[in-house]
mmCIF file of C-alpha atoms and ligand atoms in Angstrom:
data_model
loop_
_atom_site.group_PDB
_atom_site.id
_atom_site.type_symbol
_atom_site.label_atom_id
_atom_site.label_comp_id
_atom_site.label_asym_id
_atom_site.label_seq_id
_atom_site.Cartn_x
_atom_site.Cartn_y
_atom_site.Cartn_z
ATOM 1 C CA MET A 1 -5.542 -7.838 17.262
ATOM 2 C CA SER A 2 -5.619 -6.963 14.035
ATOM 3 C CA MET A 3 -2.967 -7.147 11.939
ATOM 4 C CA ARG A 4 -1.383 -4.337 9.719
ATOM 5 C CA GLU A 5 1.747 -5.432 8.147
ATOM 6 C CA LEU A 6 3.735 -5.343 4.597
ATOM 7 C CA VAL A 7 5.453 -8.204 3.126
ATOM 8 C CA VAL A 8 7.971 -7.737 0.506
ATOM 9 C CA LEU A 9 8.356 -9.555 -2.116
ATOM 10 C CA GLY A 10 11.284 -8.097 -4.722
ATOM 11 C CA THR A 11 12.602 -5.123 -4.845
ATOM 12 C CA ALA A 12 14.521 -5.071 -8.102
ATOM 13 C CA SER A 13 13.226 -2.676 -10.986
ATOM 14 C CA GLN A 14 13.776 -3.970 -15.079
ATOM 15 C CA ALA A 15 16.377 -7.588 -14.715
ATOM 16 C CA PRO A 16 16.785 -9.338 -11.035
ATOM 17 C CA THR A 17 19.659 -9.938 -9.830
ATOM 18 C CA ARG A 18 21.206 -12.946 -7.518
ATOM 19 C CA LEU A 19 20.042 -10.883 -3.947
ATOM 20 C CA ARG A 20 16.554 -9.010 -5.188
ATOM 21 C CA ASN A 21 13.683 -10.792 -7.128
ATOM 22 C CA HIS A 22 11.558 -8.505 -9.744
ATOM 23 C CA ASN A 23 8.426 -6.462 -7.613
ATOM 24 C CA GLY A 24 6.430 -7.676 -6.037
ATOM 25 C CA TYR A 25 4.344 -6.221 -2.793
ATOM 26 C CA VAL A 26 1.629 -7.804 0.413
ATOM 27 C CA LEU A 27 -0.103 -5.637 2.241
ATOM 28 C CA ARG A 28 -2.288 -7.451 5.351
ATOM 29 C CA TRP A 29 -4.650 -5.034 6.324
ATOM 30 C CA ASP A 30 -7.194 -6.140 8.341
ATOM 31 C CA ASP A 31 -9.397 -8.671 6.699
ATOM 32 C CA GLU A 32 -7.866 -7.442 2.905
ATOM 33 C CA VAL A 33 -4.634 -8.885 2.026
ATOM 34 C CA ILE A 34 -3.451 -6.674 -0.653
ATOM 35 C CA LEU A 35 -1.236 -8.191 -4.379
ATOM 36 C CA PHE A 36 0.771 -4.920 -5.847
ATOM 37 C CA ASP A 37 2.513 -5.375 -8.682
ATOM 38 C CA PRO A 38 3.531 -8.750 -8.981
ATOM 39 C CA GLY A 39 6.806 -9.567 -11.181
ATOM 40 C CA GLU A 40 7.584 -12.748 -12.249
ATOM 41 C CA GLY A 41 8.607 -15.014 -9.622
ATOM 42 C CA SER A 42 6.633 -13.423 -7.183
ATOM 43 C CA GLN A 43 4.420 -17.033 -6.321
ATOM 44 C CA ARG A 44 7.537 -18.967 -5.532
ATOM 45 C CA GLN A 45 8.078 -16.202 -3.857
ATOM 46 C CA LEU A 46 5.180 -15.354 -2.017
ATOM 47 C CA LEU A 47 6.016 -19.605 -0.340
ATOM 48 C CA HIS A 48 9.293 -17.709 1.298
ATOM 49 C CA THR A 49 6.658 -16.027 3.261
ATOM 50 C CA GLY A 50 3.847 -16.697 5.651
ATOM 51 C CA VAL A 51 0.535 -15.566 3.026
ATOM 52 C CA THR A 52 -1.112 -18.172 0.739
ATOM 53 C CA ALA A 53 -2.317 -17.476 -2.397
ATOM 54 C CA THR A 54 -5.647 -18.195 -0.910
ATOM 55 C CA ASP A 55 -5.048 -15.151 1.316
ATOM 56 C CA LEU A 56 -4.938 -12.814 -1.491
ATOM 57 C CA THR A 57 -8.176 -10.931 -1.385
ATOM 58 C CA ARG A 58 -7.150 -8.099 -4.026
ATOM 59 C CA ILE A 59 -4.295 -7.157 -6.253
ATOM 60 C CA CYS A 60 -3.442 -3.774 -7.745
ATOM 61 C CA VAL A 61 -1.439 -3.508 -10.770
ATOM 62 C CA THR A 62 0.132 0.291 -10.708
ATOM 63 C CA HIS A 63 1.715 -0.454 -14.840
ATOM 64 C CA PHE A 64 2.276 -2.987 -17.940
ATOM 65 C CA HIS A 65 6.103 -2.325 -17.882
ATOM 66 C CA GLY A 66 7.352 -6.495 -17.180
ATOM 67 C CA ASP A 67 8.546 -6.163 -13.905
ATOM 68 C CA HIS A 68 5.443 -4.953 -12.279
ATOM 69 C CA CYS A 69 2.674 -7.671 -13.969
ATOM 70 C CA LEU A 70 4.588 -10.709 -15.493
ATOM 71 C CA GLY A 71 4.137 -12.281 -12.388
ATOM 72 C CA LEU A 72 0.295 -12.276 -13.248
ATOM 73 C CA PRO A 73 -0.052 -14.935 -14.341
ATOM 74 C CA GLY A 74 1.080 -17.456 -12.655
ATOM 75 C CA ILE A 75 -0.908 -15.805 -9.550
ATOM 76 C CA VAL A 76 -3.416 -16.147 -11.496
ATOM 77 C CA GLN A 77 -3.474 -20.207 -12.533
ATOM 78 C CA ARG A 78 -2.134 -20.219 -8.886
ATOM 79 C CA LEU A 79 -5.907 -19.213 -7.489
ATOM 80 C CA SER A 80 -7.859 -21.154 -9.757
ATOM 81 C CA LEU A 81 -5.424 -24.358 -9.069
ATOM 82 C CA ASP A 82 -5.838 -23.814 -5.231
ATOM 83 C CA ARG A 83 -10.027 -23.754 -5.773
ATOM 84 C CA VAL A 84 -9.907 -19.682 -4.166
ATOM 85 C CA PRO A 85 -13.779 -19.871 -2.992
ATOM 86 C CA ARG A 86 -14.417 -16.119 -3.489
ATOM 87 C CA PRO A 87 -13.793 -13.321 -5.643
ATOM 88 C CA VAL A 88 -11.197 -11.741 -5.927
ATOM 89 C CA ALA A 89 -10.617 -8.432 -7.210
ATOM 90 C CA VAL A 90 -8.364 -6.828 -9.522
ATOM 91 C CA HIS A 91 -7.521 -2.860 -9.857
ATOM 92 C CA PHE A 92 -4.308 -2.051 -12.499
ATOM 93 C CA PRO A 93 -5.325 1.009 -15.349
ATOM 94 C CA ALA A 94 -8.260 0.920 -17.124
ATOM 95 C CA GLY A 95 -5.489 2.155 -20.849
ATOM 96 C CA GLY A 96 -3.487 -1.568 -20.462
ATOM 97 C CA ALA A 97 -7.104 -3.705 -20.659
ATOM 98 C CA GLU A 98 -5.127 -5.170 -23.671
ATOM 99 C CA TYR A 99 -2.119 -6.682 -21.641
ATOM 100 C CA PHE A 100 -4.535 -7.613 -18.658
ATOM 101 C CA ALA A 101 -6.003 -9.927 -20.727
ATOM 102 C CA ARG A 102 -3.735 -11.013 -22.020
ATOM 103 C CA LEU A 103 -1.521 -12.523 -19.163
ATOM 104 C CA ARG A 104 -5.109 -13.191 -17.659
ATOM 105 C CA HIS A 105 -5.025 -16.214 -19.865
ATOM 106 C CA ALA A 106 -1.916 -16.039 -21.229
ATOM 107 C CA SER A 107 -2.111 -20.187 -21.312
ATOM 108 C CA SER A 108 -4.488 -22.725 -21.184
ATOM 109 C CA PHE A 109 -5.329 -23.430 -17.422
ATOM 110 C CA HIS A 110 -8.731 -24.720 -16.191
ATOM 111 C CA GLU A 111 -10.180 -21.256 -14.460
ATOM 112 C CA THR A 112 -11.830 -21.858 -11.453
ATOM 113 C CA VAL A 113 -11.192 -18.524 -9.482
ATOM 114 C CA GLU A 114 -13.598 -15.370 -9.796
ATOM 115 C CA LEU A 115 -11.419 -12.492 -10.705
ATOM 116 C CA ALA A 116 -14.069 -8.882 -9.740
ATOM 117 C CA VAL A 117 -12.152 -6.820 -12.599
ATOM 118 C CA GLU A 118 -12.903 -3.017 -12.344
ATOM 119 C CA PRO A 119 -9.727 -1.197 -13.531
ATOM 120 C CA ILE A 120 -9.355 2.742 -12.436
ATOM 121 C CA GLU A 121 -10.897 4.775 -15.132
ATOM 122 C CA ALA A 122 -9.941 8.375 -13.565
ATOM 123 C CA ASP A 123 -7.144 10.485 -11.455
ATOM 124 C CA GLY A 124 -8.871 10.124 -7.370
ATOM 125 C CA GLN A 125 -10.576 6.965 -7.612
ATOM 126 C CA ARG A 126 -12.027 5.433 -4.846
ATOM 127 C CA ILE A 127 -13.241 2.415 -3.863
ATOM 128 C CA GLY A 128 -15.293 1.199 -0.202
ATOM 129 C CA LEU A 129 -13.937 -2.133 1.649
ATOM 130 C CA ARG A 130 -14.282 -2.750 4.262
ATOM 131 C CA GLY A 131 -13.521 0.322 7.177
ATOM 132 C CA VAL A 132 -10.986 1.653 4.193
ATOM 133 C CA THR A 133 -10.499 3.864 0.962
ATOM 134 C CA LEU A 134 -8.662 2.547 -1.198
ATOM 135 C CA GLU A 135 -7.384 4.944 -3.926
ATOM 136 C CA ALA A 136 -6.049 5.395 -7.087
ATOM 137 C CA ARG A 137 -3.691 8.434 -8.227
ATOM 138 C CA ARG A 138 -2.702 9.377 -11.399
ATOM 139 C CA LEU A 139 1.393 9.418 -11.830
ATOM 140 C CA ARG A 140 4.238 10.218 -14.358
ATOM 141 C CA HIS A 141 5.781 7.711 -16.338
ATOM 142 C CA PRO A 142 6.030 6.625 -20.601
ATOM 143 C CA VAL A 143 2.347 4.142 -20.054
ATOM 144 C CA GLU A 144 -0.347 4.705 -17.870
ATOM 145 C CA THR A 145 -0.050 4.618 -14.136
ATOM 146 C CA TYR A 146 -1.658 4.832 -10.789
ATOM 147 C CA GLY A 147 0.172 4.238 -7.362
ATOM 148 C CA TYR A 148 -1.974 3.366 -4.406
ATOM 149 C CA ARG A 149 -2.689 4.275 -0.694
ATOM 150 C CA LEU A 150 -5.731 3.444 1.896
ATOM 151 C CA ILE A 151 -7.351 5.424 4.122
ATOM 152 C CA GLU A 152 -9.405 4.700 7.103
ATOM 153 C CA PRO A 153 -11.030 6.997 8.514
ATOM 154 C CA ASP A 154 -10.108 8.833 11.841
ATOM 155 C CA GLY A 155 -13.000 6.262 14.434
ATOM 156 C CA ARG A 156 -13.026 7.996 18.747
ATOM 157 C CA ARG A 157 -11.195 5.225 20.819
ATOM 158 C CA MET A 158 -13.410 5.262 24.728
ATOM 159 C CA LEU A 159 -12.460 6.122 27.723
ATOM 160 C CA PRO A 160 -13.131 2.267 29.484
ATOM 161 C CA GLU A 161 -13.034 3.848 32.857
ATOM 162 C CA LYS A 162 -14.903 7.528 32.091
ATOM 163 C CA LEU A 163 -17.586 5.426 31.090
ATOM 164 C CA ALA A 164 -17.528 3.365 34.196
ATOM 165 C CA ALA A 165 -17.966 6.885 36.391
ATOM 166 C CA TYR A 166 -20.531 8.479 33.846
ATOM 167 C CA GLY A 167 -22.296 4.825 34.790
ATOM 168 C CA ILE A 168 -23.088 3.682 31.029
ATOM 169 C CA ALA A 169 -22.737 0.532 29.662
ATOM 170 C CA GLY A 170 -23.803 -1.893 27.218
ATOM 171 C CA PRO A 171 -25.794 -0.167 24.073
ATOM 172 C CA ALA A 172 -25.596 4.192 26.189
ATOM 173 C CA VAL A 173 -22.260 3.135 24.680
ATOM 174 C CA ALA A 174 -23.863 2.833 21.245
ATOM 175 C CA GLU A 175 -26.193 5.568 21.920
ATOM 176 C CA LEU A 176 -24.018 8.180 22.868
ATOM 177 C CA LEU A 177 -20.961 7.778 20.012
ATOM 178 C CA ARG A 178 -24.307 7.784 17.527
ATOM 179 C CA VAL A 179 -26.150 10.974 19.657
ATOM 180 C CA GLY A 180 -23.610 12.780 20.630
ATOM 181 C CA HIS A 181 -24.379 12.705 24.234
ATOM 182 C CA LEU A 182 -26.567 11.561 26.405
ATOM 183 C CA ASP A 183 -28.260 13.046 30.010
ATOM 184 C CA ARG A 184 -27.419 10.929 33.593
ATOM 185 C CA ASP A 185 -28.606 11.707 36.047
ATOM 186 C CA GLY A 186 -30.161 15.433 35.224
ATOM 187 C CA ARG A 187 -26.233 15.741 33.807
ATOM 188 C CA ARG A 188 -25.542 15.616 30.048
ATOM 189 C CA VAL A 189 -22.329 13.535 29.545
ATOM 190 C CA THR A 190 -21.314 14.096 25.769
ATOM 191 C CA ARG A 191 -18.964 11.539 23.498
ATOM 192 C CA ASP A 192 -15.485 13.890 23.856
ATOM 193 C CA GLU A 193 -16.116 13.948 27.898
ATOM 194 C CA VAL A 194 -14.944 9.811 27.489
ATOM 195 C CA SER A 195 -14.024 8.621 24.606
ATOM 196 C CA VAL A 196 -10.485 10.198 22.578
ATOM 197 C CA THR A 197 -10.217 10.345 18.350
ATOM 198 C CA ARG A 198 -8.320 7.291 17.156
ATOM 199 C CA PRO A 199 -6.271 8.523 14.497
ATOM 200 C CA GLY A 200 -7.163 6.730 11.392
ATOM 201 C CA GLN A 201 -4.034 5.411 9.406
ATOM 202 C CA ARG A 202 -3.086 5.292 5.888
ATOM 203 C CA PHE A 203 -1.017 3.590 3.726
ATOM 204 C CA ALA A 204 0.404 4.797 0.291
ATOM 205 C CA PHE A 205 2.095 2.577 -2.343
ATOM 206 C CA VAL A 206 4.136 4.214 -5.077
ATOM 207 C CA MET A 207 5.887 2.779 -7.993
ATOM 208 C CA ASP A 208 6.871 4.335 -11.525
ATOM 209 C CA THR A 209 6.940 7.893 -11.332
ATOM 210 C CA GLY A 210 8.850 10.952 -11.670
ATOM 211 C CA LEU A 211 8.290 14.044 -9.409
ATOM 212 C CA CYS A 212 4.532 14.872 -9.546
ATOM 213 C CA ASP A 213 1.425 15.911 -7.599
ATOM 214 C CA GLY A 214 0.019 12.623 -7.897
ATOM 215 C CA VAL A 215 2.959 11.547 -5.294
ATOM 216 C CA TYR A 216 2.607 14.195 -3.530
ATOM 217 C CA ALA A 217 -0.970 13.006 -2.910
ATOM 218 C CA LEU A 218 -0.663 9.504 -2.064
ATOM 219 C CA ALA A 219 1.760 10.214 0.474
ATOM 220 C CA GLU A 220 0.579 12.644 2.985
ATOM 221 C CA HIS A 221 0.262 11.906 6.211
ATOM 222 C CA ALA A 222 1.248 7.982 5.282
ATOM 223 C CA ASP A 223 1.757 5.994 8.366
ATOM 224 C CA LEU A 224 3.851 3.583 5.690
ATOM 225 C CA LEU A 225 4.897 5.185 1.551
ATOM 226 C CA VAL A 226 6.154 2.562 0.141
ATOM 227 C CA ILE A 227 8.303 4.153 -2.630
ATOM 228 C CA GLU A 228 10.229 3.935 -5.746
ATOM 229 C CA SER A 229 13.838 4.786 -5.689
ATOM 230 C CA THR A 230 15.132 3.662 -8.615
ATOM 231 C CA PHE A 231 17.783 5.355 -9.072
ATOM 232 C CA LEU A 232 20.580 7.788 -7.150
ATOM 233 C CA GLU A 233 21.430 11.923 -7.249
ATOM 234 C CA SER A 234 24.605 10.606 -9.275
ATOM 235 C CA GLU A 235 21.787 10.074 -12.312
ATOM 236 C CA ALA A 236 19.046 12.543 -11.676
ATOM 237 C CA ALA A 237 19.198 13.732 -14.864
ATOM 238 C CA LEU A 238 18.196 10.001 -16.063
ATOM 239 C CA ALA A 239 15.494 9.001 -13.571
ATOM 240 C CA ALA A 240 13.862 12.577 -14.784
ATOM 241 C CA GLU A 241 14.271 11.576 -18.900
ATOM 242 C CA VAL A 242 12.396 7.877 -17.194
ATOM 243 C CA GLY A 243 10.501 8.511 -14.935
ATOM 244 C CA HIS A 244 11.725 7.367 -12.516
ATOM 245 C CA LEU A 245 12.481 9.065 -9.006
ATOM 246 C CA THR A 246 15.563 8.937 -6.528
ATOM 247 C CA ALA A 247 16.380 8.027 -3.267
ATOM 248 C CA ALA A 248 16.565 11.645 -2.350
ATOM 249 C CA GLN A 249 13.506 12.631 -4.126
ATOM 250 C CA ALA A 250 11.499 9.920 -2.128
ATOM 251 C CA ALA A 251 12.783 11.158 0.526
ATOM 252 C CA ARG A 252 12.241 14.635 -0.029
ATOM 253 C CA VAL A 253 8.294 13.644 -0.823
ATOM 254 C CA ALA A 254 8.297 11.828 3.467
ATOM 255 C CA THR A 255 9.763 14.597 4.405
ATOM 256 C CA GLU A 256 7.116 16.759 2.713
ATOM 257 C CA SER A 257 4.228 14.967 3.064
ATOM 258 C CA ARG A 258 5.359 13.969 6.568
ATOM 259 C CA VAL A 259 5.091 9.639 6.193
ATOM 260 C CA ARG A 260 6.394 7.973 9.314
ATOM 261 C CA THR A 261 7.781 5.112 7.935
ATOM 262 C CA LEU A 262 9.335 4.752 4.659
ATOM 263 C CA VAL A 263 10.347 2.143 2.593
ATOM 264 C CA LEU A 264 11.793 2.298 -0.243
ATOM 265 C CA THR A 265 13.087 0.248 -3.225
ATOM 266 C CA HIS A 266 13.080 -1.577 -7.142
ATOM 267 C CA PHE A 267 16.227 -0.617 -7.544
ATOM 268 C CA SER A 268 18.610 -0.475 -10.349
ATOM 269 C CA GLN A 269 20.277 -2.974 -11.207
ATOM 270 C CA ARG A 270 23.466 -0.668 -11.430
ATOM 271 C CA TYR A 271 23.891 -0.350 -7.534
ATOM 272 C CA ALA A 272 25.538 -2.485 -5.219
ATOM 273 C CA ASP A 273 25.533 -1.782 -1.791
ATOM 274 C CA PRO A 274 22.611 -0.773 -0.994
ATOM 275 C CA ARG A 275 23.658 1.351 1.865
ATOM 276 C CA ARG A 276 24.338 4.074 -1.233
ATOM 277 C CA PHE A 277 20.512 4.443 -0.491
ATOM 278 C CA ALA A 278 19.957 4.294 2.904
ATOM 279 C CA ASP A 279 22.924 7.305 2.906
ATOM 280 C CA GLU A 280 21.155 9.643 0.689
ATOM 281 C CA ALA A 281 17.959 8.738 2.092
ATOM 282 C CA ARG A 282 18.720 9.621 5.547
ATOM 283 C CA GLU A 283 19.868 13.412 4.375
ATOM 284 C CA HIS A 284 16.962 14.624 3.898
ATOM 285 C CA PHE A 285 14.371 12.217 5.319
ATOM 286 C CA THR A 286 14.875 11.341 9.662
ATOM 287 C CA GLY A 287 12.258 8.566 10.135
ATOM 288 C CA ASP A 288 12.107 5.269 9.281
ATOM 289 C CA LEU A 289 13.528 4.392 7.285
ATOM 290 C CA VAL A 290 14.127 0.538 5.856
ATOM 291 C CA ILE A 291 15.699 -0.412 2.207
ATOM 292 C CA ALA A 292 13.410 -3.139 1.127
ATOM 293 C CA GLU A 293 15.742 -6.626 1.165
ATOM 294 C CA ASP A 294 13.387 -9.265 -0.432
ATOM 295 C CA LEU A 295 10.866 -11.842 2.146
ATOM 296 C CA ALA A 296 11.313 -8.499 4.538
ATOM 297 C CA THR A 297 8.479 -7.666 6.732
ATOM 298 C CA VAL A 298 7.185 -4.315 7.490
ATOM 299 C CA PRO A 299 5.081 -3.166 10.193
ATOM 300 C CA VAL A 300 2.693 -0.270 10.393
ATOM 301 C CA PRO A 301 3.206 1.479 12.651
ATOM 302 C CA PRO A 302 1.131 1.537 15.617
ATOM 303 C CA ARG A 303 -1.401 4.593 15.627
ATOM 304 C CA ARG A 304 -0.169 7.848 16.067
ATOM 305 C CA VAL A 305 -1.684 9.272 19.346
ATOM 306 C CA THR A 306 -3.555 12.712 17.885
ATOM 307 C CA SER A 307 -4.798 12.765 15.229
ATOM 308 C CA ALA A 308 -2.230 14.021 12.728
ATOM 309 C CA ARG A 309 -4.625 16.474 10.030
HETATM 310 ZN ZN1 ZN B 1 9.499 -0.364 -12.454
#
């Protein structure tokens, strides 16, 4: 069975704490192993998880503030050190290309890995992966910032007992799917009679932004939403001023967007007790709520039974 889960490397904004490393997240999604926003220490945090540098297929950077990218030099050099044998894709805001170039060559090393660099040039840019689409949406922050989401299209799940009842097997199944129907013993069997919709899954990653259309576009119907909640409502004015979200805002977005599992992260070091984020979010969101901790693993929830869209 394919594996879809989030592995949290770090959860601190701005400054790390004794308990929280700078940002860093890995999404395992079937063949894709995507590293999001590697902050300082991400290489070492990986060691504490089951993910190796060699597993990584893609790196997505939301923006070039240090807590989201200062781990890049170490990760890039580690990919070469481990002689990763295939290209690793890298996405980041095109306006930050100069920062990326510096981070990529921050110090001398023997470069063997091939980075397939594909900057995000525009809001809504889509990148086709196997069986799923990666989409970037512009966010609202003092520097050019993009959030990301994965969108899997709805599919069909065949019902073996129905296929057997109509005596449909082997290549006929593929033909039925392709054509939409099949004539059997003088009777037309339709695709809908022997299969049901298999709802596609969605993952969204929303980091460092004030509330804006991009946040809602990314969060829409996400099975798993990872979203920054740097502040609590007591600092709502400050959050708006510096382009960040509060736990309450993030939770309301999740409810309005019909999110299933909500992961709050990127916490300001000013709050000692993470339960305060849970208490505030709970007032606005009744689904599965995770207050991210370093090295936690969060599974993408099982597929919806019917398509939400
Ligand atoms: Zn940040």
